[in-house]
CSV table of C-alpha atoms and ligand atoms in Angstrom, one decimal:
chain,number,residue,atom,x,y,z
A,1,UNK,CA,0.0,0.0,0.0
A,2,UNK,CA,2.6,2.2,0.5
A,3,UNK,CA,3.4,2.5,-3.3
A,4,UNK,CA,0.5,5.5,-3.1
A,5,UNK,CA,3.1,7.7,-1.1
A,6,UNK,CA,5.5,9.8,-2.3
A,7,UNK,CA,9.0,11.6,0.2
A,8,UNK,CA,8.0,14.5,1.6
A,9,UNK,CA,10.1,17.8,1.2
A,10,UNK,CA,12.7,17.8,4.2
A,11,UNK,CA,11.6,20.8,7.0
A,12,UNK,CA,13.4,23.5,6.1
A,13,UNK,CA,14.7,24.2,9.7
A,14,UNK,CA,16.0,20.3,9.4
A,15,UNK,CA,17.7,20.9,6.3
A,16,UNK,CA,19.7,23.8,7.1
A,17,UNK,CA,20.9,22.0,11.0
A,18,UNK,CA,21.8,19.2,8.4
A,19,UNK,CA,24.1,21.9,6.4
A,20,UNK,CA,25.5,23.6,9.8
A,21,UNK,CA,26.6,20.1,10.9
A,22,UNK,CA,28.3,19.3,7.9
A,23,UNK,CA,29.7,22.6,7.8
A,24,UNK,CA,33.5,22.4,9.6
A,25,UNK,CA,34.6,25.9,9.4
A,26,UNK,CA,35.4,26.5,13.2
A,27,UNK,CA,33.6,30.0,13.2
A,28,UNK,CA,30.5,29.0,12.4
A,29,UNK,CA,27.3,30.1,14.2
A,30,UNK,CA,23.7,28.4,14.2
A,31,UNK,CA,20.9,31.0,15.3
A,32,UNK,CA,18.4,28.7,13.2
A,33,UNK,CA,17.9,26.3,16.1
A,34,UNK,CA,14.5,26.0,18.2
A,35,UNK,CA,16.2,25.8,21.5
A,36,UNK,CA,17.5,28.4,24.0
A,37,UNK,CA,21.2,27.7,24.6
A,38,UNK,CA,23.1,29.3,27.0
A,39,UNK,CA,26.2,31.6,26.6
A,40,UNK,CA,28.2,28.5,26.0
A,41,UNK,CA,25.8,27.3,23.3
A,42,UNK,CA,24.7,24.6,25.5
A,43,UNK,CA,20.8,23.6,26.2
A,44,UNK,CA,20.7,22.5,30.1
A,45,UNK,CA,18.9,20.5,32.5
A,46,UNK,CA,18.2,23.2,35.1
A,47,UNK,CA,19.3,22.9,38.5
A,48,UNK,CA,16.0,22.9,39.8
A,49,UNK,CA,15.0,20.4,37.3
A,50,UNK,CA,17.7,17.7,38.4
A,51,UNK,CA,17.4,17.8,42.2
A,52,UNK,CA,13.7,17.4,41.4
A,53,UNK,CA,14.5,14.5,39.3
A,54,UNK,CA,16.7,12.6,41.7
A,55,UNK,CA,13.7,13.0,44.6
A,56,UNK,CA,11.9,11.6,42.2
A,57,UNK,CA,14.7,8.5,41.0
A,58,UNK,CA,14.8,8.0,45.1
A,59,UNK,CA,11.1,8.1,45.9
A,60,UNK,CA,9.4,6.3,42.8
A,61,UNK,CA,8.0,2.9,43.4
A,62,UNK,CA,6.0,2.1,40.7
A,63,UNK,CA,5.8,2.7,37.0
A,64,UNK,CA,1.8,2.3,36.5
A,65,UNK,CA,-0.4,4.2,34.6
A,66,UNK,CA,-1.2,7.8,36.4
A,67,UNK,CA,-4.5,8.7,34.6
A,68,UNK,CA,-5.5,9.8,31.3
A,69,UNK,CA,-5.7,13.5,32.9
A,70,UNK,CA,-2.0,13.2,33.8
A,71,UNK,CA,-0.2,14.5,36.8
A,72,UNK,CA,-3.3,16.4,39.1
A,73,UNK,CA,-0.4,18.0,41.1
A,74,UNK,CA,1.1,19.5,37.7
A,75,UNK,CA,-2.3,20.1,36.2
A,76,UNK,CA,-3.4,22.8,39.4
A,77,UNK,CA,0.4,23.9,38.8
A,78,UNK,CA,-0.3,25.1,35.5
A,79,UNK,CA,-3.5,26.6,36.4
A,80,UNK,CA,-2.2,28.3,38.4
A,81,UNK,CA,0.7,29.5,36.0
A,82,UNK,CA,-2.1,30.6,33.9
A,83,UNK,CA,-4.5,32.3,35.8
A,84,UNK,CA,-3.0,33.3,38.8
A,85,UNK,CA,-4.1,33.3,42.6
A,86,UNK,CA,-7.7,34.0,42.5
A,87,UNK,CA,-8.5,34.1,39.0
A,88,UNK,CA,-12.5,34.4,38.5
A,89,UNK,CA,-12.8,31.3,36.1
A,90,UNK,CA,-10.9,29.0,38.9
A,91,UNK,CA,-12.2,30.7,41.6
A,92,UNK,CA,-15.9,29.6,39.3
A,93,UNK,CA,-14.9,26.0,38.8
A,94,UNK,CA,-15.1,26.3,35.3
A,95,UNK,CA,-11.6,25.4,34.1
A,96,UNK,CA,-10.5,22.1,32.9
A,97,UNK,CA,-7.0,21.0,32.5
A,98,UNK,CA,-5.0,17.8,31.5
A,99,UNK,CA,-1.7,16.9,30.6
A,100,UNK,CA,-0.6,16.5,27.4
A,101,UNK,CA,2.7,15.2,25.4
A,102,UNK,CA,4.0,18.9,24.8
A,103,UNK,CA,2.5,21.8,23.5
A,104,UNK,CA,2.1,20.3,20.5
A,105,UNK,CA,0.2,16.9,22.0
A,106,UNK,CA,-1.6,19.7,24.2
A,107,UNK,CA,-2.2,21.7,20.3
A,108,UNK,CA,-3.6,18.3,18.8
A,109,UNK,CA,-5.5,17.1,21.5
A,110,UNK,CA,-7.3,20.8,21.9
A,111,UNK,CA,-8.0,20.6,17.8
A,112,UNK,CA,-9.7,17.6,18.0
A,113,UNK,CA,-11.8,18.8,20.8
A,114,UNK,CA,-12.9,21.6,19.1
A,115,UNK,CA,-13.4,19.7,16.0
A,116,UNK,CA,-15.8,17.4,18.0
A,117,UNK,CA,-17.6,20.4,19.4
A,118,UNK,CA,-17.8,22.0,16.6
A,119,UNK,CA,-17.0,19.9,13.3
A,120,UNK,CA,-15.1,21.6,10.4
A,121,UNK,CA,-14.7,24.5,13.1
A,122,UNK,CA,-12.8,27.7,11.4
A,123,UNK,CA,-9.3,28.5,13.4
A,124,UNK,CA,-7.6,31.8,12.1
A,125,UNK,CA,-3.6,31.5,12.3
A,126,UNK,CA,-2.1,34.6,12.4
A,127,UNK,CA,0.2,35.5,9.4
A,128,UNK,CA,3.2,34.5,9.8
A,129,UNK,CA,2.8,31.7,12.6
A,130,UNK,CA,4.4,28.2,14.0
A,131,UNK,CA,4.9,26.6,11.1
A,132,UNK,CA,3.4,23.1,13.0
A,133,UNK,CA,0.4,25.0,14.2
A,134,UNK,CA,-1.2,24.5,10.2
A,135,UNK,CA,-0.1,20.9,9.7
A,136,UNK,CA,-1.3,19.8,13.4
A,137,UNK,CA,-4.6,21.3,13.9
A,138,UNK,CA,-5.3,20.5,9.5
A,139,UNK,CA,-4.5,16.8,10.9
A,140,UNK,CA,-6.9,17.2,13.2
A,141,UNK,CA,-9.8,18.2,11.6
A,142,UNK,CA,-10.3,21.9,11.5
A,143,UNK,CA,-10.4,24.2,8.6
A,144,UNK,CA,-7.2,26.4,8.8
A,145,UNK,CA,-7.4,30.5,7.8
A,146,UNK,CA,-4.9,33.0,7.9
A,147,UNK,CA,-5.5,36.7,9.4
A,148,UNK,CA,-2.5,39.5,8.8
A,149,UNK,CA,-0.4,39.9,11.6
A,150,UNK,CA,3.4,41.0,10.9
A,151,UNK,CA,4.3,43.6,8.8
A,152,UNK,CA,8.0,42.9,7.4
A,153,UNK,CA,8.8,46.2,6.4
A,154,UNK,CA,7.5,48.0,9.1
A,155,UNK,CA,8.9,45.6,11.7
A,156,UNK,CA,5.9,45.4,13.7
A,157,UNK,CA,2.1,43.9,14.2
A,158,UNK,CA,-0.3,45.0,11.3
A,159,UNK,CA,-2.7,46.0,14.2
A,160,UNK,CA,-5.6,47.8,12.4
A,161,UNK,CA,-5.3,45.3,9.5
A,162,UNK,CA,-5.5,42.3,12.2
A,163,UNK,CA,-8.9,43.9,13.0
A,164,UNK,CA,-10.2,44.4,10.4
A,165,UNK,CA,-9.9,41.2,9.1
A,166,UNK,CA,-11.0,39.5,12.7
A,167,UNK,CA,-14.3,41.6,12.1
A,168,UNK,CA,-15.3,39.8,8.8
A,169,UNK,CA,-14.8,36.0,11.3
A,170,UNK,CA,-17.7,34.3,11.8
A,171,UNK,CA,-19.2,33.9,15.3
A,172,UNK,CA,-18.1,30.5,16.5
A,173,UNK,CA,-14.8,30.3,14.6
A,174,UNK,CA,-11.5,30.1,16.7
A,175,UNK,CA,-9.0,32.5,16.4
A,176,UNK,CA,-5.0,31.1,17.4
A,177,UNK,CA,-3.0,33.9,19.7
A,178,UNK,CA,0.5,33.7,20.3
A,179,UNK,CA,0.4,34.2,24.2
A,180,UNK,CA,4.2,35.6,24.5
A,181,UNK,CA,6.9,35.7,22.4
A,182,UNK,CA,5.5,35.2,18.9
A,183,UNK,CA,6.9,32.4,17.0
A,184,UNK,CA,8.6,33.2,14.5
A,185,UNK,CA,8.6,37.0,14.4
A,186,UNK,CA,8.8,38.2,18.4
A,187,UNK,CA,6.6,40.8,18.0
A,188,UNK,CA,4.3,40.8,20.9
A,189,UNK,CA,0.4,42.3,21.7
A,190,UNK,CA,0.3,45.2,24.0
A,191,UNK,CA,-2.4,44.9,26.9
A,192,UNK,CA,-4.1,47.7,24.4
A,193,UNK,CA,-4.3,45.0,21.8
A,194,UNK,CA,-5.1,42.3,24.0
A,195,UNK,CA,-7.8,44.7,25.7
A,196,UNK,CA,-9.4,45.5,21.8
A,197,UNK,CA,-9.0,42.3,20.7
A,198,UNK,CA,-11.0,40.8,23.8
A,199,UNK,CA,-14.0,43.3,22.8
A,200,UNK,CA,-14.0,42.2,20.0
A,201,UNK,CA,-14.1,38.5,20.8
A,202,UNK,CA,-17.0,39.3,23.2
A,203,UNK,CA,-18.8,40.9,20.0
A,204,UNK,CA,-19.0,38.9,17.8
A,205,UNK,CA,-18.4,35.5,19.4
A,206,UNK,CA,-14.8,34.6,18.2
A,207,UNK,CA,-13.4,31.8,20.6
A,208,UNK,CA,-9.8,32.7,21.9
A,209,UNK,CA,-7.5,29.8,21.2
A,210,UNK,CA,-4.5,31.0,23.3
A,211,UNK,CA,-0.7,29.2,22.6
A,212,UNK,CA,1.7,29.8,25.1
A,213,UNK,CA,4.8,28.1,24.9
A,214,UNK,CA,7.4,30.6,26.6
A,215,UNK,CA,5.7,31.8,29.5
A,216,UNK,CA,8.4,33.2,31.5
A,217,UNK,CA,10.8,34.6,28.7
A,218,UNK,CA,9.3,38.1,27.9
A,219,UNK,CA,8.5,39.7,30.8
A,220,UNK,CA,8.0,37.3,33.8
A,221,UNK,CA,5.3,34.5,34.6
A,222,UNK,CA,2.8,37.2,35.6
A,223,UNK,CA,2.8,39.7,33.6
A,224,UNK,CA,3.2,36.8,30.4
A,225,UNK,CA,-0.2,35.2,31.1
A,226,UNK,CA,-1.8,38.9,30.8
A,227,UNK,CA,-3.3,38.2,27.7
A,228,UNK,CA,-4.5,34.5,28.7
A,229,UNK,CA,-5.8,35.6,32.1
A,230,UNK,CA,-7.5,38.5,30.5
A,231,UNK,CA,-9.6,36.7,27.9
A,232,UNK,CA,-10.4,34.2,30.4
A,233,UNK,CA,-12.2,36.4,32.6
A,234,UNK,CA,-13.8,38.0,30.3
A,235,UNK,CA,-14.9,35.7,27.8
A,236,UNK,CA,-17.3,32.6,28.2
A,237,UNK,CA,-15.0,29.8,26.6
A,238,UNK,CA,-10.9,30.3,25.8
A,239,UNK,CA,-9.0,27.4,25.0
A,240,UNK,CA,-5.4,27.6,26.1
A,241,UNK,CA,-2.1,25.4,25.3
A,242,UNK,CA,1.0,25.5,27.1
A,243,UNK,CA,4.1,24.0,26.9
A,244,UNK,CA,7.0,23.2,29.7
A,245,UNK,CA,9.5,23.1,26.8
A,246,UNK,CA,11.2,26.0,26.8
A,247,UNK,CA,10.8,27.6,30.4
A,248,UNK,CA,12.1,24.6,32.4
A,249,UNK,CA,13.9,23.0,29.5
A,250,UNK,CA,11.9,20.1,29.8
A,251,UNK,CA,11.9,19.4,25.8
A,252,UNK,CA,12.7,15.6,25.3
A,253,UNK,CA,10.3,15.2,28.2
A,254,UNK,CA,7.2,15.9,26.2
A,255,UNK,CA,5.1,18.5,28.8
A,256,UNK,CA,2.3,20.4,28.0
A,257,UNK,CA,-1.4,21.1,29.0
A,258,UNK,CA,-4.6,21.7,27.6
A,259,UNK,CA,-6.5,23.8,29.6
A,260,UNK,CA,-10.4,25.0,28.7
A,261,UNK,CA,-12.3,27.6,30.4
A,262,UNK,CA,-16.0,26.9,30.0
A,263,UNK,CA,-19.0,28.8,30.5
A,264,UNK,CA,-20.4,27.2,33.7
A,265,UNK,CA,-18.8,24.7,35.8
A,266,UNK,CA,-21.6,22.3,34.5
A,267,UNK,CA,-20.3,22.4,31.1
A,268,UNK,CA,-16.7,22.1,32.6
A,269,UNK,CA,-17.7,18.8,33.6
A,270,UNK,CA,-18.9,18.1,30.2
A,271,UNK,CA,-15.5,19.2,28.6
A,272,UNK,CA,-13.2,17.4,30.8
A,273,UNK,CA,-15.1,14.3,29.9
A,274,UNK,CA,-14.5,15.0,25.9
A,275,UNK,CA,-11.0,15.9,26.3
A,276,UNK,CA,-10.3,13.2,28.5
A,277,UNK,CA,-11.9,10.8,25.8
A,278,UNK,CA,-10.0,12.7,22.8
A,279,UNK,CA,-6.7,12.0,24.6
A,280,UNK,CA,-7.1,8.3,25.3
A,281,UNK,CA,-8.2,7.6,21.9
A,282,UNK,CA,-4.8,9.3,20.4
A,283,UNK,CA,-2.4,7.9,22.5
A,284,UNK,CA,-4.5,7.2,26.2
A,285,UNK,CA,-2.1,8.7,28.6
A,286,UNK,CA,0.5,11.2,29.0
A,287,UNK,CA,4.4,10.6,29.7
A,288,UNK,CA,4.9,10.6,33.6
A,289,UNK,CA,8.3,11.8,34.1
A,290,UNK,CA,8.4,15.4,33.1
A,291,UNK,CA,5.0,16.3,34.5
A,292,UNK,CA,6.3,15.2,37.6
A,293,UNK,CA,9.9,17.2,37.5
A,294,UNK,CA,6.9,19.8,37.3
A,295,UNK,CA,4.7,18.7,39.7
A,296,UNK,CA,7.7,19.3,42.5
A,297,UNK,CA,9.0,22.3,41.5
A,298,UNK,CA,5.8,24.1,41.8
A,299,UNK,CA,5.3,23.0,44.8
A,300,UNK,CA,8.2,22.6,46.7
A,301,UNK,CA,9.2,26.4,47.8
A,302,UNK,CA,12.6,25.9,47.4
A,303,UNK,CA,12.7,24.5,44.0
A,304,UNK,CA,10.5,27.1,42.8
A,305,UNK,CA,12.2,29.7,44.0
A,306,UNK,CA,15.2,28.0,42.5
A,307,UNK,CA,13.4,28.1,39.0
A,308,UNK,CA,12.0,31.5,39.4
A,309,UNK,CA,16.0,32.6,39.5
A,310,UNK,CA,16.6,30.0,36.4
A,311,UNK,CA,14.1,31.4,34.3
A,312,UNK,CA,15.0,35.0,35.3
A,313,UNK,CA,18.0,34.5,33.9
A,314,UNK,CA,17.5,32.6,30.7
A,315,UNK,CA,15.0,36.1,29.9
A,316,UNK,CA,17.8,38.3,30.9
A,317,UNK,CA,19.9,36.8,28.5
A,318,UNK,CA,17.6,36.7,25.9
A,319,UNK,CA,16.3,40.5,26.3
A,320,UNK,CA,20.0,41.5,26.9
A,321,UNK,CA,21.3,39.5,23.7
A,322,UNK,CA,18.6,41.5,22.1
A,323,UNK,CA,19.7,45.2,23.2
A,324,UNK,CA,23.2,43.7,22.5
A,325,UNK,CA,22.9,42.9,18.6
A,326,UNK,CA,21.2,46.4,18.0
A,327,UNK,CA,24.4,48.0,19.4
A,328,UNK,CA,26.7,45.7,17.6
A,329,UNK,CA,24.9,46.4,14.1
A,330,UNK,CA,24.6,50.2,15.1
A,331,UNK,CA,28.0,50.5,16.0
A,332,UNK,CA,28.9,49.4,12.4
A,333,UNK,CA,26.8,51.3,10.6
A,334,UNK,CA,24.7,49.2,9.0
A,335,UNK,CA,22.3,50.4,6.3
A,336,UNK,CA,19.8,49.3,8.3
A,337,UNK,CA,17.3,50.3,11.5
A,338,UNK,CA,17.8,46.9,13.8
A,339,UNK,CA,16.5,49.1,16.9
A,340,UNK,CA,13.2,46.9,16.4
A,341,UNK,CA,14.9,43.6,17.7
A,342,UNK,CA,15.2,45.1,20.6
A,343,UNK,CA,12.0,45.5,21.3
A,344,UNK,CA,10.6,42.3,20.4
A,345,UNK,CA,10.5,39.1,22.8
A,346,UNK,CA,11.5,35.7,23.2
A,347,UNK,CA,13.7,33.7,21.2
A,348,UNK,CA,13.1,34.7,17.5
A,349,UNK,CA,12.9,37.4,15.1
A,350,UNK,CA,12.7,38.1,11.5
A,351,UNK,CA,16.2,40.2,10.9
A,352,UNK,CA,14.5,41.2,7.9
A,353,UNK,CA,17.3,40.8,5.6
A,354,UNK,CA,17.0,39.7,2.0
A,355,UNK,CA,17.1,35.9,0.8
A,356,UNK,CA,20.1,36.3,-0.6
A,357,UNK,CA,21.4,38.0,1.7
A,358,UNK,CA,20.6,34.9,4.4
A,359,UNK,CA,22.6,32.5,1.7
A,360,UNK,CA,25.3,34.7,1.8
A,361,UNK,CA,25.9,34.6,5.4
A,362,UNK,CA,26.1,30.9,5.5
A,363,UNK,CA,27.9,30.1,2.6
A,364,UNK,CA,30.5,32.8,2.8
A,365,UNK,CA,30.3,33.6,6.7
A,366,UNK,CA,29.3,30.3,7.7
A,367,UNK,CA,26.5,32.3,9.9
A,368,UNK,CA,23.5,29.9,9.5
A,369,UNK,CA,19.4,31.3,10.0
A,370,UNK,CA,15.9,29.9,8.4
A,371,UNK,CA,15.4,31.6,4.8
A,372,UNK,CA,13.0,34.1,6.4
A,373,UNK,CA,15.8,35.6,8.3
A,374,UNK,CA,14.3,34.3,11.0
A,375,UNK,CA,17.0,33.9,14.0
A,376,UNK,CA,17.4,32.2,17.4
A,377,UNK,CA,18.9,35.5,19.4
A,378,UNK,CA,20.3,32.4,21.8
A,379,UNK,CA,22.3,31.2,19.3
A,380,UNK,CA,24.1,34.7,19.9
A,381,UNK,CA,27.1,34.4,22.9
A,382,UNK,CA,29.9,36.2,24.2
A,383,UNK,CA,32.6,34.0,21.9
A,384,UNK,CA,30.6,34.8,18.4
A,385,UNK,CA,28.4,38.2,18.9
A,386,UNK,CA,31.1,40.3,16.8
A,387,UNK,CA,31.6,37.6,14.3
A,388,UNK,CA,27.9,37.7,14.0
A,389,UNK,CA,27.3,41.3,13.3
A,390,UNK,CA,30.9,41.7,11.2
A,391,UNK,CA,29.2,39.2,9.1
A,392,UNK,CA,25.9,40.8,9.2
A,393,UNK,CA,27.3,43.9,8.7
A,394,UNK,CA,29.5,42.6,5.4
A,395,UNK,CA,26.2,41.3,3.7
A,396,UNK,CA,24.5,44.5,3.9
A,397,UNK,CA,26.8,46.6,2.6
A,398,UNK,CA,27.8,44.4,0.1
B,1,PLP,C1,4.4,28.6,19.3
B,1,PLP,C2,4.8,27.2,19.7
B,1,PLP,N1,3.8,26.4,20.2
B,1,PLP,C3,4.0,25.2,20.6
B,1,PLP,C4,5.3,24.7,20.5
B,1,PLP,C5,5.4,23.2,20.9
B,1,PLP,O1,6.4,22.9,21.8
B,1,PLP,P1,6.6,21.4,22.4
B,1,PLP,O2,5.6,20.5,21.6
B,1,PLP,O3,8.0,21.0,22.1
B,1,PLP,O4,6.2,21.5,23.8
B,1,PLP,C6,6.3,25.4,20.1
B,1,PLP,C7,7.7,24.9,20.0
B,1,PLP,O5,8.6,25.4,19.3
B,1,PLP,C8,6.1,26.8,19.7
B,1,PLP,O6,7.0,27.6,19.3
């Protein structure tokens, strides 16, 4: 049977780590990379994660299922990530949250439950977004449309255009938000924008389908989740993912939740039931380990505070690297305004540099970034910033 399939196209982002391995020139640089690495271009198990892990190593005594809902200890965890202390959809009962393998589990498992509630449901993506977000949630059922969102030349969100298309959507359809730190292009909603879009939500019936996979690397936990905890007060049904990936470097783990806030905590019941039923029926329960590295660093005081100083400093790094590679290009008089990187979040952004521009600065610098331009500031580090914007600098003014 397999004769009807054909090789699919390589990822892109796979294609070009496959040409930065190969590549043995011993300055060269990989900002293409999905990971945060630290200043020695290393991706690490936090501290807080390993002591957690070894309580765990000494304390486990049995491998049986947990539940198809996952860890309950890490499931309130995340709530509370979300919402906060005394949130008025918690405080309601009308929240439902389960594990799920990753964000992107946590993405699928969402799609299908919206695709059972609602079948062929709408979801807007914005335009550009996670490049999985279209192939995951198409897999699962729902039709997939695309609203404006960043504007390349202006380096920034096409605000009144995002509006104006979100008030031709159709009441019903789901519309996918980036919570923090867009992927790919770092440009972030103001609580202006979040504040509009959420009257506009409540107008015409649009169903907030929130993504947040780097809570923790813009701003802080709090003031991250402003945009998730906003909707979800205001708004009869959100549906929020969120991923342990990135802020506790739990990637290999596969951690992640789904979390729905439902109009009443009747229907709540009703929900956790569905999603419940949608995850066993894709792959019936959730990986143990990671949720439960989780689990106790939420809610064992010093581990958390442990992580609280982790975190803070992988989005120092970041929002420093960012301030950093403006100066560096400044400094060498670049044809080109970078001040904008600064002011986006999280690990990517669009440089904004031609195409040919990008193939220059791996072939002939060895400098290595997705087509777009899109690069991983973490990839950036004490050893290679000047290489990086000597090289950045060459291709422009070439
Ligand atoms: C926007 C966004 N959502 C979800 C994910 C999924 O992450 P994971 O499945 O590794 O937890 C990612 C990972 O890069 C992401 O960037």
């Amino acid at each position: 049977m397999f004769e009807t399939l054909q090789v699919l196209p390589a990822d892109a982002i796979l294609g070009i780590m496959t040409l930065f391995r190969a590549d043995r020139d011993p300055n060269k640089v990989d900002l293409s990379v999905g990971v945060y690495q630290d200043d020695a271009g290393r991706t690490p198990v936090l501290e807080c994660v390993k002591r957690a892990e070894a309580a765990i190593f000494a304390e486990q005594e049995t491998k049986t299922y947990v539940a198809i809902a996952g860890n309950a200890g890490f499931n309130a965890g995340i709530e509370e990530l979300l919402y906060g202390p005394n949130h008025p959809a918690l405080d309601a009962g009308r929240v439902a949250t389960i594990q799920a393998p990753g964000g992107s589990g946590a993405l699928s498992v969402a799609g299908h439950l919206m695709e059972r509630a609602r079948p062929g449901m709408r979801v807007h993506l914005s335009d550009p977004s996670w490049p999985n977000h279209l192939p995951l949630l198409k897999l699962a059922g729902l039709t997939i449309e695309q609203y404006p969102y960043y504007d390349y030349a202006a380096h920034g969100i096409k605000f009144d255009a995002m509006m104006a298309a979100l008030e031709k959507v159709e009441a019903g359809d789901g519309v996918l938000l980036h919570g923090c730190c867009h992927n790919p292009c770092g440009a972030d909603l103001d609580r202006d924008q979040w504040e509009a879009l959420t009257q506009l939500f409540e107008k015409r019936g649009i169903v907030p389908f929130i993504d947040i996979a780097y809570q923790g690397l813009s701003e802080g936990l709090d003031a991250d989740a402003y945009g998730v905890r906003l909707m979800s007060a205001r708004l009869p049904e959100v549906v929020v993912v969120s991923s342990s990936s990135k802020n506790l470097g739990l990637y290999r783990e596969r951690v992640g939740a789904v979390s729905i806030v439902a109009r009443s905590a009747r229907e709540r019941a009703t929900v956790l039931s569905n999603v419940s039923n949608v995850a066993r029926g894709i792959y019936s329960m959730p990986p143990d380990h990671g949720a439960a590295i989780v689990d106790r660093v939420l809610h064992t005081p010093e581990l958390r505070t442990l992580w609280d100083e982790e975190l803070g400093a992988m989005r120092l790094r970041l929002n420093g690297l960012r301030r950093t590679l403006v100066q560096l290009l400044h400094a060498r008089n670049v044809p080109m305004d970078f001040s904008f990187i600064a002011k986006e979040r999280g690990m990517f952004s669009f440089l904004g540099i031609k195409k040919e521009q990008v193939i220059e600065l791996r072939e002939k610098f060895h400098v290595y970034m997705v087509e777009s331009s899109r690069v991983n500031l973490a990839g950036i580090n004490a050893k290679n910033a000047d290489y990086v914007a000597d090289s950045i600098a060459a291709v422009l003014k070439a």
